[in-house]
PDB file of C-alpha atoms and ligand atoms in Angstrom:
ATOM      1  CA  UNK K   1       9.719   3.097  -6.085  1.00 64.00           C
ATOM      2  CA  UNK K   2      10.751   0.172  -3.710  1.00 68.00           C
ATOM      3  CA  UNK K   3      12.100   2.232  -0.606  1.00 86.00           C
ATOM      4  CA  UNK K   4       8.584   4.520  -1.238  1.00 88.00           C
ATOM      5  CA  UNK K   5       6.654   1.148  -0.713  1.00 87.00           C
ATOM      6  CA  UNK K   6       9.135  -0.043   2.241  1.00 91.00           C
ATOM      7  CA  UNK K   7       7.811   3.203   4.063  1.00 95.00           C
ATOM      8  CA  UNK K   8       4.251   1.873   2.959  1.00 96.00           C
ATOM      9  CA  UNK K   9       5.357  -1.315   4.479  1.00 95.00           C
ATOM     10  CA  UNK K  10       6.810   0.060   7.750  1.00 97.00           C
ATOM     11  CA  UNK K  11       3.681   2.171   8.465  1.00 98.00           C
ATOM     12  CA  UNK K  12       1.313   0.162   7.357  1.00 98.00           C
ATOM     13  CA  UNK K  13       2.805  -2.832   9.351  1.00 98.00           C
ATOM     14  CA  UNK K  14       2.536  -0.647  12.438  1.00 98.00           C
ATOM     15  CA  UNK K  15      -1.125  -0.261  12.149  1.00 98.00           C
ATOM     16  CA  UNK K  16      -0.964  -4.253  11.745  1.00 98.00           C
ATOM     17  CA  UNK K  17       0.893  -4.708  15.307  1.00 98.00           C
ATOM     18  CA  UNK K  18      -2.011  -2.901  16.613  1.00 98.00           C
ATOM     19  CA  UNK K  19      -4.730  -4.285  15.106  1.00 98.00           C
ATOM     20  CA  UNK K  20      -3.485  -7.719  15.559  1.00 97.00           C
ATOM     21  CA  UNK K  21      -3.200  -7.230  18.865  1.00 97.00           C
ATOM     22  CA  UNK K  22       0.449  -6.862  19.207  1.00 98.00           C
ATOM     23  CA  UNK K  23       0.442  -3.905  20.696  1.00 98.00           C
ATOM     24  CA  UNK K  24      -1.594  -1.731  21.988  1.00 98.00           C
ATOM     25  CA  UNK K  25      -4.234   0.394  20.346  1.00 98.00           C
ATOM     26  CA  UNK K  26      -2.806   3.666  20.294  1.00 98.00           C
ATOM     27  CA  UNK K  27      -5.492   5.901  18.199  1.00 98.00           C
ATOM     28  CA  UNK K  28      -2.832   9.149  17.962  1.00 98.00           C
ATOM     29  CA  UNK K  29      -0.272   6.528  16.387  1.00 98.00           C
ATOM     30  CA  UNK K  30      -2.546   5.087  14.153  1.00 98.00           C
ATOM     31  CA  UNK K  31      -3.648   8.554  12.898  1.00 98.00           C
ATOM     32  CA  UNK K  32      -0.135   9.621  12.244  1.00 98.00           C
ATOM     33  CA  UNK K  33       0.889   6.184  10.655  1.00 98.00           C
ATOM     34  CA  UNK K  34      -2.556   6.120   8.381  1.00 98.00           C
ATOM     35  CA  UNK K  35      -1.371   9.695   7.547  1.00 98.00           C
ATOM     36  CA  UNK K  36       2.307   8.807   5.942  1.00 98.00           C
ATOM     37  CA  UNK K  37       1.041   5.516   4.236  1.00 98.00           C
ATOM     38  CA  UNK K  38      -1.747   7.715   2.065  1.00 98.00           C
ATOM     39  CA  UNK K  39       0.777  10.258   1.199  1.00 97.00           C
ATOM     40  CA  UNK K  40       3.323   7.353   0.481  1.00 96.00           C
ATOM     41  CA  UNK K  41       0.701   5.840  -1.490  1.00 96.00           C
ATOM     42  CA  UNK K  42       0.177   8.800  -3.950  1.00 93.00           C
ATOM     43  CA  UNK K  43       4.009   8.547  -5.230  1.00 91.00           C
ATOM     44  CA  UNK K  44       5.474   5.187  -6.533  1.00 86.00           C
ATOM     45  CA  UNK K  45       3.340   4.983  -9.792  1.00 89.00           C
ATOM     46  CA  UNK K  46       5.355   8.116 -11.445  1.00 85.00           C
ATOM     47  CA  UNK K  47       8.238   5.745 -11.461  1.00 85.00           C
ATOM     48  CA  UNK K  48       6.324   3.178 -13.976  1.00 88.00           C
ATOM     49  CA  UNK K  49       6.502   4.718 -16.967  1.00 84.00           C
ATOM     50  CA  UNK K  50       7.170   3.404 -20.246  1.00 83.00           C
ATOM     51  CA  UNK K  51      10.534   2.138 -20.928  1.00 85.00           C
ATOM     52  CA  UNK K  52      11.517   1.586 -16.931  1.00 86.00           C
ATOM     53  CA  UNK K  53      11.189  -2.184 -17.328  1.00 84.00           C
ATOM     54  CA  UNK K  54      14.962  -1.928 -18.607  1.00 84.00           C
ATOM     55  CA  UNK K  55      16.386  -0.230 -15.963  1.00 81.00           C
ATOM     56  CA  UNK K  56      17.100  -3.770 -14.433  1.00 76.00           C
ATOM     57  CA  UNK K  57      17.191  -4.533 -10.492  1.00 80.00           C
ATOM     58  CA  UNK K  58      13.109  -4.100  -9.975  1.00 86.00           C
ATOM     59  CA  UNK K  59      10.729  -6.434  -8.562  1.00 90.00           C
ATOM     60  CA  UNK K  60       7.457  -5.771 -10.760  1.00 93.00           C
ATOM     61  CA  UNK K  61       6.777  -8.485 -13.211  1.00 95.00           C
ATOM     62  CA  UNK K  62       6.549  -7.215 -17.038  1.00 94.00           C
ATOM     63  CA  UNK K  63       2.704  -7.323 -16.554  1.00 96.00           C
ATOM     64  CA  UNK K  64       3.137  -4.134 -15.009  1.00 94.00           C
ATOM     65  CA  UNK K  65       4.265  -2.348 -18.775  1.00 93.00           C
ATOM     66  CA  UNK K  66       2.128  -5.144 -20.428  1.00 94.00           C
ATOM     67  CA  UNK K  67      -1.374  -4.305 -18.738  1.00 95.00           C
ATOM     68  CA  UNK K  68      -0.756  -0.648 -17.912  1.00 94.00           C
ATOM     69  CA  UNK K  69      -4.394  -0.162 -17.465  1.00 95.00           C
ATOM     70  CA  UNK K  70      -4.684  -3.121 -15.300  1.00 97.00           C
ATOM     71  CA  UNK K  71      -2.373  -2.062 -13.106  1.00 96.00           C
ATOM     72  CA  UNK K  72      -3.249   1.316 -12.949  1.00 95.00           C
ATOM     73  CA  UNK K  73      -6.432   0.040 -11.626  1.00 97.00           C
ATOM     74  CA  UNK K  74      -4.992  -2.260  -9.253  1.00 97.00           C
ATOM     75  CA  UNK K  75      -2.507   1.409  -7.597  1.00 96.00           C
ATOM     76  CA  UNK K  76      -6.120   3.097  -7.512  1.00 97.00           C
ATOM     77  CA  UNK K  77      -7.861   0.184  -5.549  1.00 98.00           C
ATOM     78  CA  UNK K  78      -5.064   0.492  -2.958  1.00 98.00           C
ATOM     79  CA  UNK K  79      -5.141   4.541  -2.982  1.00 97.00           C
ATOM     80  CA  UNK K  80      -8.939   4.392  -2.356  1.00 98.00           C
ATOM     81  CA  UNK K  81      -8.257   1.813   0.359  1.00 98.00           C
ATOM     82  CA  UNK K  82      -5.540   3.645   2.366  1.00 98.00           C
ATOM     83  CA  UNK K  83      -7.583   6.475   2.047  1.00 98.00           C
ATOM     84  CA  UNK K  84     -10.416   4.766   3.604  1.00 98.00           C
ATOM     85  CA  UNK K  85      -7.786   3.640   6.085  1.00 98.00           C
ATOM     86  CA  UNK K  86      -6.925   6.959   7.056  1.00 98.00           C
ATOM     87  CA  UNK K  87     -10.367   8.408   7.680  1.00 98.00           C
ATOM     88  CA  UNK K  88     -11.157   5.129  10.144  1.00 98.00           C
ATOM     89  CA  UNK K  89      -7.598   6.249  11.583  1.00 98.00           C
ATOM     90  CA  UNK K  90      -9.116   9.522  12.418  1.00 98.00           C
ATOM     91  CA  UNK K  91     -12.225   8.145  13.541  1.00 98.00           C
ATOM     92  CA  UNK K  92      -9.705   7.038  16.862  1.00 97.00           C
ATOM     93  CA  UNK K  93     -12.817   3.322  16.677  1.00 98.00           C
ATOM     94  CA  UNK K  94     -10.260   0.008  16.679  1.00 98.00           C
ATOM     95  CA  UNK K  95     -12.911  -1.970  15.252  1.00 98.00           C
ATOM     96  CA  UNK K  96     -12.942   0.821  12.101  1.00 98.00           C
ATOM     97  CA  UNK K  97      -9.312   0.489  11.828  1.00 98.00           C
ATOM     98  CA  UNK K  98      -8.926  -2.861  11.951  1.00 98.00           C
ATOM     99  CA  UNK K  99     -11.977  -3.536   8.906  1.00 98.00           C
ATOM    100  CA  UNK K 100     -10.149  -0.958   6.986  1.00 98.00           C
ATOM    101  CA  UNK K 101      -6.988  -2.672   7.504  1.00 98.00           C
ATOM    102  CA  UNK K 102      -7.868  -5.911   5.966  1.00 98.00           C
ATOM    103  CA  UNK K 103      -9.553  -4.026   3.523  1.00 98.00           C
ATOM    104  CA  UNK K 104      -6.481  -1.980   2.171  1.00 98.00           C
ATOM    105  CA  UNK K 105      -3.977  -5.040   3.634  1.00 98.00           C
ATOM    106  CA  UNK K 106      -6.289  -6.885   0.514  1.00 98.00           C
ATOM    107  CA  UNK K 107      -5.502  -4.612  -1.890  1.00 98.00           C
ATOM    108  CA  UNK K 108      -1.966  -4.713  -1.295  1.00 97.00           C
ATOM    109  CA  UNK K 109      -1.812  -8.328  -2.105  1.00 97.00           C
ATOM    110  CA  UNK K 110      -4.356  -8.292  -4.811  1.00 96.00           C
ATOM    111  CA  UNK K 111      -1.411  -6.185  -6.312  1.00 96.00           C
ATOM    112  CA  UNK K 112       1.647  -8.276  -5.333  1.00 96.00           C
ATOM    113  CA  UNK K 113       0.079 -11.347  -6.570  1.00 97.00           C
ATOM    114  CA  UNK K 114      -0.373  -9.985 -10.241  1.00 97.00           C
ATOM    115  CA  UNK K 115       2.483  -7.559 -10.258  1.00 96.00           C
ATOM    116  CA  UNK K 116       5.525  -8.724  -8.240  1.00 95.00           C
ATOM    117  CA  UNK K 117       8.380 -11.403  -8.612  1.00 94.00           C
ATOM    118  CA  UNK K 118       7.840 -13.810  -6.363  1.00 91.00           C
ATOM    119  CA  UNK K 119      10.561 -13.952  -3.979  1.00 84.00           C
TER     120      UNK K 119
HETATM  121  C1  ASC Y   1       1.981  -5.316   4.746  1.00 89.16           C
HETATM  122  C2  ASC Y   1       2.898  -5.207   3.703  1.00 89.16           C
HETATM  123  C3  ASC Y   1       2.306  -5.624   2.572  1.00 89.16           C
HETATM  124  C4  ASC Y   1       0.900  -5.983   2.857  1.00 89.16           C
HETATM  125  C5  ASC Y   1       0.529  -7.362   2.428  1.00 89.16           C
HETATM  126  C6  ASC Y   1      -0.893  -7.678   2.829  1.00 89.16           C
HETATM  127  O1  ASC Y   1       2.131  -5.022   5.919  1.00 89.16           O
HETATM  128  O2  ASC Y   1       4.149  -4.783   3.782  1.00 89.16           O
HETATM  129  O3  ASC Y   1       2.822  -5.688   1.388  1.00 89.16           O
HETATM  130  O4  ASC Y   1       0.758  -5.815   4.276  1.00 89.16           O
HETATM  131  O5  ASC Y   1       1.397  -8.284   3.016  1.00 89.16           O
HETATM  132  O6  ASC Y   1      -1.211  -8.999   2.488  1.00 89.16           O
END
């Protein structure tokens, strides 16, 4: 689950360095980034079933087994925003990409803040 969402991460942050303004827009790499964090998106939540919480070593809080439903809702905000993300990818408009950004950037936290030790 965690080395799906580090591929999330790595991706996703890439869109970041361009949309912050640390590099340079670059509309094909955005496209191909957006691409591999939507299909990255679709697989960690398999791993969550019931009864994982014991497998030890993992950084989700027990509210994740507790409030299934809640956090099933919280994986399906973030799907809806990288797929939002990917369609202002393919749009090749910075300003698109960088209001979906926040947007899906959001929903990652939203996430982290309910869901994940606290490092
Ligand atoms: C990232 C990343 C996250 C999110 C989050 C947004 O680039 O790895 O988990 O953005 O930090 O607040």
């Amino acid at each position: 689950m965690m080395s799906i969402k580090n591929v999330m991460g790595n991706h996703f942050g890439r869109i970041g360095a361009m949309v912050n303004g640390r590099v340079p827009f670059d509309a094909a790499a955005a496209q191909v980034n957006a691409e591999i964090v939507q299909n990255m998106s679709r697989l960690p939540y398999a791993g969550f079933i019931a009864g994982s919480e014991s497998l030890g070593n993992t950084a989700a809080l027990p509210e994740v087994w507790s409030q299934p439903d809640k956090f099933k809702a919280a994986a399906q905000k973030m799907q809806d925003a990288v797929a939002k993300l990917n369609v202002a990818a393919k749009s090749g408009n910075a300003d698109q990409l960088k209001a979906a950004f926040g947007d899906a950037g959001a929903t990652c936290k939203g996430c982290h803040d309910d869901f994940r030790k606290k490092p």
